[in-house]
Amino acid sequence: MAAPARTLSPALLSTLWGAAGLLALAGAWQWGAAAFGPFVLPSLAETGEAVVRLVTTGKAGPALLATLVHALAGCAAGGAAGFFLGVAGGLVLPVGAMSYPVFTALLGTPPIAWVVLALLWFGPGGAAATFTVAITVAPILFIATLQGVRSRDRALAEMAQLYRAPALMRFTDLVLPALADFLIPAVATALAFSFKVAVMAEVLSGADGVGGGIATARSHFDLPETMAWIVLAIAALILADALLLAPLRRRRAGRGHPTPVSVEA
Amino acid sequence: MLSLSSLRLRFGEAEIIAGIDLHIGAGELVVLLGPSGCGKTSLLRIAAGVERATAGRVENSFRRVAMVFQDPRLLPWADARDNAAFGLKAAGMGKAERRAIAEAILLRLGFSARDLDKRPAQLSGGMMQRVAIARAFALSPDLVLMDEPFSALDVGLRHDLQALLRAEVEGAGAAVLFVTHDVTEAVRLADRIVVFSPRPACVVAEVTQAPMLASVGAAYEASAALLHRPEIAAALAAPEASCLAVSGSRERLSLAGRATVAAS
């Protein structure tokens, strides 16, 4: 008698394919290191040793914490500003019409320009990094929220009106859940930008954090340590995504709203 | 009582409703029958208070009004129980109480315990419309406004839901203003059928009858009898229907399929 055929669950398959992608990346990295030499790309082993050294000497922890604070504080401040203005703009036409070009201009401004301005305004240090993250993230959340509110279901709104739902209930039960489809991808993008921009601002401003570590490693021409800082920054981003966004994505998927979005590292 | 007097509605140059008088008493199921696009839904929206008439008077002494739409209009992120409890939540009822009431109505409307946790995407069209009906009747309404709620469903499901609706109405003692363009549906459900002309809508006939849910054959016969009346046939088929005078006669439809004058 033939044994019943076993099939892998979609979640396990997805994990396996993800692992295969990471292995392919590691293979390409190792090939690049062998082909171009350690002065262009250090090997996986050299980078691994540098990661261990940064962690065991106690350099990594405070630097990662500083970058996390810059990224998350900026993301929270800019995200909140973008969200509330997006809600107001979606509900009140003149607010939306006035804000849209402003945020479009902000979105089009290169983050490096904000870093330079922030250095002039706030001086070197963490404030410049936090400000740059906030000003970069705000338009992303504003545009997503505005589109979400504007594309809300009018038929549901009429139903709520007929059932005399109070304004707060209409917001919490109709507007917010509909917004989640727009917000979760936007927050994932914003979070990824936050880390990238925070590290960039730290490199240029000489602030504490992963960026400061990269700047120091660069000044010593220490390529394995530079790569080690990059690996640590990506690890921190993935950790933040897993802790902050993955639960939200699972909740949405469980509600019949699959949100196949992952952080853009 | 809901009273619509000398009601008129215009959208720009277009006249939608051309003077309608309609009165609905407690516990009465009145069906508005007319061709598609004749202004029935507009009248329902005026009765619901979301549309303003151009002229005329609307008096509504019913305190709890609920509405069932042509599409179910359910929250996609909420399960059947929470969707059915929406109106109760809007009325400020606590979570446990409103969910218990919603659950009881859904079970009465044919839901199984497992279906209660399902979201709209996991429900069939008929199940979704049952949730919409449960949402309306959970409020213990005095008046339910229904806008072609079964038009997208197949015949068997329509018959099931018509019977469920009639039972729910009789149990709750609610008045119902039900819009349809289906003559058989009107005959099966209505205590009174009000026939509208094509746009601009006016009343071309008003028929009082006993609802004919018990026998599909009798309902079809009665539908045929209605359609044999020239003013009704004209209203449902052609644009040149003449309006019934406000003082005109009202008729009672017999089960034999012939219209007999019952009252003036």
Coordinates of C-alpha atoms in Angstrom, one line a residue:
Chain A
M1 CA 0.0 0.0 0.0
A2 CA 1.4 3.4 -1.0
A3 CA 2.1 5.9 1.8
P4 CA 0.1 9.1 1.6
A5 CA 1.9 11.9 -0.2
R6 CA 3.3 14.5 2.2
T7 CA 3.0 18.2 1.3
L8 CA 4.9 21.0 3.0
S9 CA 2.8 23.9 4.4
P10 CA 3.0 27.2 2.5
A11 CA 4.6 28.8 5.5
L12 CA 7.4 26.2 5.7
L13 CA 7.9 26.4 2.0
S14 CA 8.2 30.1 2.1
T15 CA 10.8 29.9 4.9
L16 CA 12.7 27.3 3.0
W17 CA 12.7 29.5 -0.2
G18 CA 13.8 32.4 2.0
A19 CA 16.7 30.4 3.4
A20 CA 17.7 29.4 -0.1
G21 CA 17.8 33.0 -1.1
L22 CA 20.1 33.8 1.9
L23 CA 22.3 30.9 1.0
A24 CA 22.5 32.3 -2.6
L25 CA 23.5 35.7 -1.3
A26 CA 26.2 34.2 1.0
G27 CA 27.5 32.2 -1.9
A28 CA 27.7 35.3 -4.1
W29 CA 29.4 37.2 -1.3
Q30 CA 32.0 34.5 -0.9
W31 CA 32.6 34.3 -4.6
G32 CA 33.0 38.1 -4.7
A33 CA 35.5 38.0 -1.8
A34 CA 37.5 35.3 -3.6
A35 CA 37.4 37.1 -7.0
F36 CA 38.2 40.6 -5.8
G37 CA 40.3 40.1 -2.7
P38 CA 39.9 41.3 0.9
F39 CA 40.5 45.0 0.1
V40 CA 37.3 45.1 -2.0
L41 CA 35.1 42.6 -0.2
P42 CA 36.1 40.7 3.0
S43 CA 35.2 37.0 3.2
L44 CA 32.3 35.7 5.3
A45 CA 34.7 34.3 7.9
E46 CA 36.5 37.7 8.3
T47 CA 33.2 39.5 8.6
G48 CA 32.0 36.9 11.1
E49 CA 35.1 37.3 13.2
A50 CA 34.6 41.1 13.2
V51 CA 30.9 40.7 14.2
V52 CA 32.0 38.5 17.1
R53 CA 34.7 41.0 18.1
L54 CA 32.3 44.0 18.1
V55 CA 29.8 42.1 20.2
T56 CA 32.3 40.6 22.7
T57 CA 34.2 43.9 23.2
G58 CA 30.9 45.6 24.0
K59 CA 31.0 48.1 21.1
A60 CA 28.0 46.7 19.3
G61 CA 25.4 46.9 22.0
P62 CA 25.5 50.6 22.7
A63 CA 26.0 51.5 19.1
L64 CA 23.0 49.4 18.0
L65 CA 20.9 50.9 20.9
A66 CA 21.8 54.4 19.8
T67 CA 20.9 53.7 16.2
L68 CA 17.6 52.0 17.3
V69 CA 16.8 55.1 19.4
H70 CA 17.5 57.5 16.5
A71 CA 15.6 55.4 14.0
L72 CA 12.6 54.5 16.1
A73 CA 12.2 58.0 17.7
G74 CA 12.4 59.7 14.3
C75 CA 10.1 57.1 12.7
A76 CA 7.5 57.5 15.5
A77 CA 7.6 61.3 15.4
G78 CA 7.6 61.6 11.6
G79 CA 5.1 58.8 11.3
A80 CA 2.7 60.3 13.8
A81 CA 2.8 63.7 12.1
G82 CA 2.3 62.1 8.6
F83 CA -0.6 59.9 9.9
F84 CA -2.5 62.6 11.7
L85 CA -2.1 65.1 8.8
G86 CA -3.1 62.3 6.4
V87 CA -6.3 61.5 8.3
A88 CA -7.1 65.2 8.5
G89 CA -6.3 65.6 4.8
G90 CA -8.4 62.6 3.8
L91 CA -11.4 63.9 5.8
V92 CA -11.1 67.6 5.1
L93 CA -10.5 68.4 1.4
P94 CA -8.7 71.8 1.9
V95 CA -6.3 70.3 4.4
G96 CA -5.5 67.4 2.0
A97 CA -5.2 69.7 -1.0
M98 CA -2.9 72.1 0.9
S99 CA -0.7 69.4 2.5
Y100 CA -0.2 67.2 -0.6
P101 CA 2.2 69.4 -2.5
V102 CA 4.2 70.1 0.7
F103 CA 4.6 66.4 1.4
T104 CA 5.4 65.7 -2.2
A105 CA 8.2 68.2 -2.0
L106 CA 9.4 66.7 1.2
L107 CA 9.3 63.2 -0.3
G108 CA 11.3 64.4 -3.3
T109 CA 14.0 66.0 -1.2
P110 CA 17.1 63.7 -0.9
P111 CA 17.7 62.5 2.7
I112 CA 21.4 63.6 2.3
A113 CA 20.2 67.2 1.9
W114 CA 18.3 66.9 5.1
V115 CA 21.3 65.5 6.9
V116 CA 23.4 68.6 5.8
L117 CA 20.6 71.0 6.9
A118 CA 20.1 69.1 10.2
L119 CA 23.9 69.3 10.9
L120 CA 23.7 73.1 10.4
W121 CA 20.6 73.5 12.5
F122 CA 21.2 71.0 15.3
G123 CA 25.0 70.5 15.1
P124 CA 26.7 67.0 15.2
G125 CA 25.0 64.4 17.3
G126 CA 21.9 62.3 17.6
A127 CA 19.3 65.1 17.1
A128 CA 20.4 65.5 13.4
A129 CA 19.9 61.8 12.8
T130 CA 16.5 61.7 14.5
F131 CA 15.3 64.8 12.6
T132 CA 16.4 63.5 9.3
V133 CA 14.6 60.2 9.9
A134 CA 11.4 62.0 10.9
I135 CA 11.4 64.3 7.9
T136 CA 12.0 61.4 5.6
V137 CA 9.3 59.2 7.1
A138 CA 6.5 61.8 7.5
P139 CA 5.6 62.0 3.7
I140 CA 5.5 58.2 3.4
L141 CA 2.9 57.9 6.1
F142 CA 1.1 61.0 5.0
I143 CA 0.5 59.8 1.5
A144 CA -0.4 56.3 2.5
T145 CA -2.9 57.6 5.1
L146 CA -4.4 60.2 2.8
Q147 CA -5.0 57.5 0.1
G148 CA -6.4 55.1 2.7
V149 CA -8.9 57.6 4.0
R150 CA -9.9 58.9 0.6
S151 CA -10.5 55.4 -0.7
R152 CA -12.7 54.4 2.2
D153 CA -15.9 52.6 1.4
R154 CA -18.7 55.2 1.0
A155 CA -21.4 52.5 1.1
L156 CA -20.1 51.4 4.5
A157 CA -20.0 55.0 5.7
E158 CA -23.7 55.4 4.6
M159 CA -24.6 52.2 6.5
A160 CA -22.9 53.5 9.6
Q161 CA -24.7 56.8 9.2
L162 CA -28.1 55.0 8.9
Y163 CA -27.3 52.9 12.0
R164 CA -26.4 56.2 13.8
A165 CA -22.9 55.1 14.6
P166 CA -21.1 57.9 16.6
A167 CA -18.2 59.7 15.0
L168 CA -15.6 57.9 17.2
M169 CA -17.0 54.5 16.4
R170 CA -17.0 55.3 12.7
F171 CA -13.3 56.2 13.0
T172 CA -12.3 53.1 15.0
D173 CA -14.6 50.6 13.3
L174 CA -14.6 51.8 9.7
V175 CA -11.7 54.1 9.0
L176 CA -8.9 52.6 11.0
P177 CA -9.3 49.0 9.9
A178 CA -9.6 50.1 6.2
L179 CA -6.5 52.1 6.7
A180 CA -4.4 49.1 7.9
D181 CA -4.1 47.8 4.3
F182 CA -2.4 51.0 3.4
L183 CA -0.5 51.6 6.6
I184 CA 1.2 48.3 7.2
P185 CA 3.2 48.4 3.9
A186 CA 3.9 52.1 4.5
V187 CA 5.1 51.5 8.0
A188 CA 7.3 48.7 6.8
T189 CA 8.9 51.0 4.2
A190 CA 9.2 53.8 6.7
L191 CA 10.9 51.5 9.2
A192 CA 13.5 50.3 6.6
F193 CA 14.1 53.9 5.6
S194 CA 14.5 54.9 9.2
F195 CA 17.4 52.6 9.7
K196 CA 19.1 53.5 6.5
V197 CA 18.7 57.2 7.0
A198 CA 19.7 57.0 10.7
V199 CA 22.9 55.2 9.8
M200 CA 23.7 57.6 7.0
A201 CA 23.1 60.6 9.2
E202 CA 25.3 59.1 12.0
V203 CA 28.1 58.5 9.5
L204 CA 28.0 62.2 8.4
S205 CA 27.4 63.7 11.7
G206 CA 29.8 61.6 13.7
A207 CA 27.1 60.7 16.2
D208 CA 27.1 57.5 18.3
G209 CA 25.6 54.5 16.7
V210 CA 26.2 52.1 13.9
G211 CA 26.9 55.0 11.5
G212 CA 29.6 56.3 13.9
G213 CA 31.1 52.8 14.0
I214 CA 31.1 52.6 10.2
A215 CA 32.8 56.1 10.0
T216 CA 35.5 54.9 12.5
A217 CA 36.1 51.6 10.6
R218 CA 36.3 53.5 7.3
S219 CA 38.9 55.9 8.7
H220 CA 41.0 52.8 9.7
F221 CA 40.4 51.2 6.3
D222 CA 39.0 48.2 8.3
L223 CA 36.7 46.6 5.7
P224 CA 35.7 43.5 7.7
E225 CA 34.5 45.8 10.6
T226 CA 32.6 48.0 8.1
M227 CA 30.8 44.9 6.8
A228 CA 30.3 43.7 10.3
W229 CA 28.5 47.0 11.2
I230 CA 26.3 46.6 8.1
V231 CA 25.4 43.0 9.1
L232 CA 24.6 44.2 12.6
A233 CA 22.4 47.0 11.3
I234 CA 20.5 44.7 9.0
A235 CA 20.1 42.2 11.9
A236 CA 18.7 45.0 14.1
L237 CA 16.2 46.0 11.3
I238 CA 15.0 42.5 10.9
L239 CA 14.6 42.2 14.7
A240 CA 12.6 45.4 14.8
D241 CA 10.4 44.2 11.9
A242 CA 9.8 40.9 13.6
L243 CA 8.9 42.5 16.9
L244 CA 6.9 45.5 15.6
L245 CA 5.4 44.7 12.3
A246 CA 5.2 40.9 12.0
P247 CA 2.4 40.6 14.6
L248 CA 0.4 43.3 12.8
R249 CA 0.8 41.4 9.5
R250 CA -0.3 38.1 11.1
R251 CA -3.3 39.9 12.6
R252 CA -4.3 41.3 9.2
A253 CA -3.8 38.0 7.4
G254 CA -5.9 36.3 10.1
R255 CA -8.7 38.8 9.3
G256 CA -8.8 37.9 5.7
H257 CA -6.5 40.7 4.6
P258 CA -3.3 39.0 3.6
T259 CA -0.5 41.6 3.7
P260 CA 2.5 40.0 2.0
V261 CA 4.8 42.8 2.9
S262 CA 8.3 42.6 4.4
V263 CA 10.7 45.3 5.3
E264 CA 12.8 46.8 2.5
A265 CA 16.3 46.5 3.8
Chain B
M1 CA -46.3 55.6 11.5
L2 CA -44.3 56.7 8.5
S3 CA -46.1 59.2 6.4
L4 CA -44.8 60.6 3.1
S5 CA -47.1 63.3 1.8
S6 CA -47.0 64.9 -1.7
L7 CA -43.4 63.9 -1.9
R8 CA -41.4 65.2 -4.9
L9 CA -37.7 64.8 -5.8
R10 CA -35.7 66.4 -8.6
F11 CA -32.0 66.1 -9.4
G12 CA -31.4 69.2 -11.5
E13 CA -33.7 69.0 -14.5
A14 CA -34.6 65.4 -13.9
E15 CA -37.8 64.7 -12.0
I16 CA -37.3 61.5 -10.0
I17 CA -40.5 61.4 -7.9
A18 CA -43.6 63.2 -9.0
G19 CA -45.8 63.5 -6.0
I20 CA -46.3 60.4 -3.8
D21 CA -48.4 59.8 -0.8
L22 CA -47.6 56.8 1.2
H23 CA -48.5 55.8 4.8
I24 CA -47.2 52.7 6.7
G25 CA -48.6 51.6 10.0
A26 CA -47.0 49.5 12.7
G27 CA -46.5 45.9 11.8
E28 CA -47.3 46.3 8.2
L29 CA -45.2 45.0 5.4
V30 CA -45.5 47.3 2.4
V31 CA -43.8 46.4 -0.9
L32 CA -42.9 49.1 -3.3
L33 CA -43.0 47.5 -6.8
G34 CA -41.8 49.2 -9.8
P35 CA -39.4 49.0 -12.8
S36 CA -35.7 49.4 -12.2
G37 CA -34.6 53.0 -11.9
C38 CA -38.1 54.4 -11.3
G39 CA -37.2 56.1 -8.0
K40 CA -38.0 53.4 -5.4
T41 CA -34.6 53.5 -3.8
S42 CA -34.6 57.3 -3.7
L43 CA -37.9 57.2 -1.9
L44 CA -36.4 54.7 0.6
R45 CA -33.4 56.9 1.1
I46 CA -35.7 59.9 1.8
A47 CA -37.6 57.7 4.3
A48 CA -34.3 56.8 5.9
G49 CA -33.3 60.4 6.2
V50 CA -30.2 60.3 4.1
E51 CA -31.8 62.0 1.1
R52 CA -33.9 65.2 1.2
A53 CA -37.1 65.6 -0.8
T54 CA -37.4 68.6 -3.1
A55 CA -41.0 69.1 -1.8
G56 CA -43.5 67.3 0.4
R57 CA -43.5 66.2 4.0
V58 CA -42.0 63.2 5.8
E59 CA -43.3 62.3 9.2
N60 CA -41.8 59.4 11.0
S61 CA -43.0 58.4 14.4
F62 CA -41.0 55.1 14.4
R63 CA -38.2 55.4 16.9
R64 CA -35.9 52.6 15.9
V65 CA -35.3 52.4 12.1
A66 CA -33.0 49.9 10.5
M67 CA -32.1 49.3 6.8
V68 CA -31.1 46.4 4.7
F69 CA -29.4 47.3 1.4
Q70 CA -29.2 45.6 -1.9
D71 CA -25.6 44.6 -1.1
P72 CA -24.9 43.4 2.4
R73 CA -22.5 46.2 3.4
L74 CA -20.7 44.2 6.0
L75 CA -17.4 45.2 7.6
P76 CA -14.8 42.9 5.9
W77 CA -12.6 42.8 9.0
A78 CA -15.3 41.8 11.4
D79 CA -16.9 38.4 11.9
A80 CA -20.6 37.6 11.4
R81 CA -21.4 38.1 15.0
D82 CA -19.8 41.5 15.2
N83 CA -21.3 42.6 11.9
A84 CA -24.8 41.6 13.2
A85 CA -24.1 43.5 16.4
F86 CA -23.0 46.7 14.6
G87 CA -26.3 48.7 15.2
L88 CA -26.3 47.6 18.8
K89 CA -22.8 48.8 19.3
A90 CA -23.7 52.1 17.7
A91 CA -26.6 52.3 20.2
G92 CA -24.1 52.0 23.0
M93 CA -24.9 48.4 24.2
G94 CA -22.1 46.5 26.0
K95 CA -20.0 43.9 24.1
A96 CA -21.3 40.8 25.8
E97 CA -24.9 41.7 25.6
R98 CA -24.8 42.8 22.0
R99 CA -22.9 39.7 20.9
A100 CA -25.4 37.5 22.7
I101 CA -28.3 39.2 20.9
A102 CA -26.6 39.0 17.5
E103 CA -25.7 35.4 18.0
A104 CA -29.3 34.4 18.9
I105 CA -30.7 36.1 15.7
L106 CA -28.0 34.6 13.5
L107 CA -28.7 31.1 14.8
R108 CA -32.5 31.8 14.2
L109 CA -31.6 32.8 10.6
G110 CA -29.9 29.5 10.0
F111 CA -26.3 30.1 11.0
S112 CA -24.4 27.3 12.7
A113 CA -22.2 28.0 15.8
R114 CA -19.1 27.7 13.6
D115 CA -20.3 30.2 11.1
L116 CA -20.6 32.9 13.7
D117 CA -16.8 33.5 13.7
K118 CA -16.6 33.7 9.9
R119 CA -15.8 36.9 8.2
P120 CA -17.7 38.1 5.1
A121 CA -15.1 36.8 2.7
Q122 CA -15.7 33.3 4.1
L123 CA -19.5 33.5 3.7
S124 CA -21.8 32.9 0.7
G125 CA -23.9 35.7 -0.7
G126 CA -27.0 34.3 1.0
M127 CA -25.2 34.1 4.3
M128 CA -23.9 37.6 4.0
Q129 CA -27.5 38.9 3.4
R130 CA -28.7 37.0 6.5
V131 CA -26.0 38.8 8.5
A132 CA -27.4 42.1 7.1
I133 CA -30.9 41.1 8.0
A134 CA -29.7 40.1 11.5
R135 CA -28.0 43.5 11.9
A136 CA -31.3 45.2 11.2
F137 CA -33.5 43.0 13.4
A138 CA -31.0 42.9 16.3
L139 CA -32.1 46.5 17.0
S140 CA -35.7 45.3 17.6
P141 CA -36.7 48.0 15.0
D142 CA -40.1 49.6 14.7
L143 CA -39.4 50.1 11.0
V144 CA -37.1 48.2 8.6
L145 CA -36.3 49.7 5.2
M146 CA -35.2 47.1 2.7
D147 CA -33.8 47.9 -0.7
E148 CA -34.0 44.9 -3.0
P149 CA -32.1 42.8 -0.5
F150 CA -32.6 39.5 -2.3
S151 CA -32.1 40.6 -5.9
A152 CA -28.7 39.1 -6.3
L153 CA -29.6 35.7 -4.9
D154 CA -30.9 32.6 -6.7
V155 CA -34.6 31.7 -6.6
G156 CA -34.3 28.9 -3.9
L157 CA -32.3 31.1 -1.6
R158 CA -34.7 34.0 -2.2
H159 CA -37.6 31.9 -1.2
D160 CA -35.8 30.8 2.0
L161 CA -34.9 34.3 3.0
Q162 CA -38.4 35.6 2.1
A163 CA -39.8 33.1 4.6
L164 CA -37.2 33.9 7.2
L165 CA -37.9 37.6 6.7
R166 CA -41.7 37.2 7.1
A167 CA -41.2 35.1 10.2
E168 CA -38.8 37.7 11.7
V169 CA -41.2 40.5 10.9
E170 CA -44.2 38.7 12.5
G171 CA -42.1 37.9 15.5
A172 CA -40.7 41.4 16.0
G173 CA -43.9 43.2 15.0
A174 CA -41.9 45.6 12.9
A175 CA -43.2 47.6 10.0
V176 CA -41.3 47.0 6.7
L177 CA -41.0 49.1 3.6
F178 CA -39.6 46.7 1.0
V179 CA -38.4 47.7 -2.4
T180 CA -38.4 45.2 -5.3
H181 CA -39.0 45.0 -9.0
D182 CA -40.0 41.3 -8.8
V183 CA -43.8 40.9 -8.9
T184 CA -43.7 37.4 -7.3
E185 CA -41.5 38.6 -4.5
A186 CA -44.0 41.3 -3.8
V187 CA -46.9 38.9 -3.8
R188 CA -45.1 36.5 -1.5
L189 CA -44.2 39.0 1.1
A190 CA -46.5 42.0 1.1
D191 CA -49.5 43.0 3.2
R192 CA -49.8 45.8 0.7
I193 CA -48.3 46.3 -2.7
V194 CA -47.7 49.8 -4.0
V195 CA -47.0 49.9 -7.7
F196 CA -44.8 52.7 -9.0
S197 CA -44.7 54.1 -12.6
P198 CA -41.4 54.4 -14.4
R199 CA -39.5 57.6 -13.7
P200 CA -40.8 60.1 -12.5
A201 CA -42.3 57.8 -10.0
C202 CA -45.9 58.0 -9.0
V203 CA -48.3 55.5 -7.6
V204 CA -50.3 53.7 -10.3
A205 CA -51.9 51.0 -8.2
E206 CA -52.2 49.9 -4.6
V207 CA -53.2 46.4 -3.7
T208 CA -53.9 45.0 -0.2
Q209 CA -53.5 41.2 0.1
A210 CA -52.6 38.3 2.3
P211 CA -48.9 37.3 1.9
M212 CA -48.6 34.1 -0.2
L213 CA -45.5 32.5 1.2
A214 CA -47.2 29.1 1.7
S215 CA -47.8 28.2 -1.9
V216 CA -45.4 29.0 -4.8
G217 CA -48.1 28.2 -7.3
A218 CA -50.6 30.6 -5.7
A219 CA -48.0 33.3 -5.7
Y220 CA -47.3 32.8 -9.4
E221 CA -51.1 32.9 -10.1
A222 CA -51.5 36.0 -8.1
S223 CA -48.5 37.6 -9.9
A224 CA -50.1 36.7 -13.2
A225 CA -53.4 38.3 -12.1
L226 CA -51.5 41.5 -11.1
L227 CA -49.8 41.6 -14.4
H228 CA -53.1 41.2 -16.2
R229 CA -54.2 44.5 -14.8
P230 CA -53.5 47.1 -17.6
E231 CA -52.2 49.9 -15.4
I232 CA -49.7 47.5 -13.6
A233 CA -48.6 45.9 -16.8
A234 CA -48.1 49.3 -18.3
A235 CA -46.2 50.6 -15.2
L236 CA -43.8 47.6 -15.2
A237 CA -43.4 47.4 -18.9
A238 CA -43.9 50.8 -20.6
P239 CA -43.2 54.4 -19.7
E240 CA -46.7 55.7 -20.4
A241 CA -48.4 54.7 -17.1
S242 CA -50.9 57.0 -15.7
C243 CA -50.8 57.8 -12.0
L244 CA -53.4 56.7 -9.5
A245 CA -55.4 59.7 -8.1
V246 CA -54.7 60.1 -4.4
S247 CA -58.4 59.4 -3.8
G248 CA -58.5 56.4 -6.1
S249 CA -59.7 52.9 -5.2
R250 CA -57.7 50.3 -3.4
E251 CA -58.1 46.7 -4.1
R252 CA -57.8 43.3 -2.3
L253 CA -56.3 40.5 -4.3
S254 CA -58.0 37.1 -3.9
L255 CA -56.1 33.8 -3.9
A256 CA -58.0 32.8 -7.0
G257 CA -55.9 35.3 -8.9
R258 CA -58.5 37.9 -9.5
A259 CA -58.5 41.4 -8.2
T260 CA -61.7 42.4 -6.4
V261 CA -62.5 45.8 -5.0
A262 CA -62.3 45.6 -1.2
A263 CA -62.2 49.2 -0.1
S264 CA -62.3 52.7 -1.5

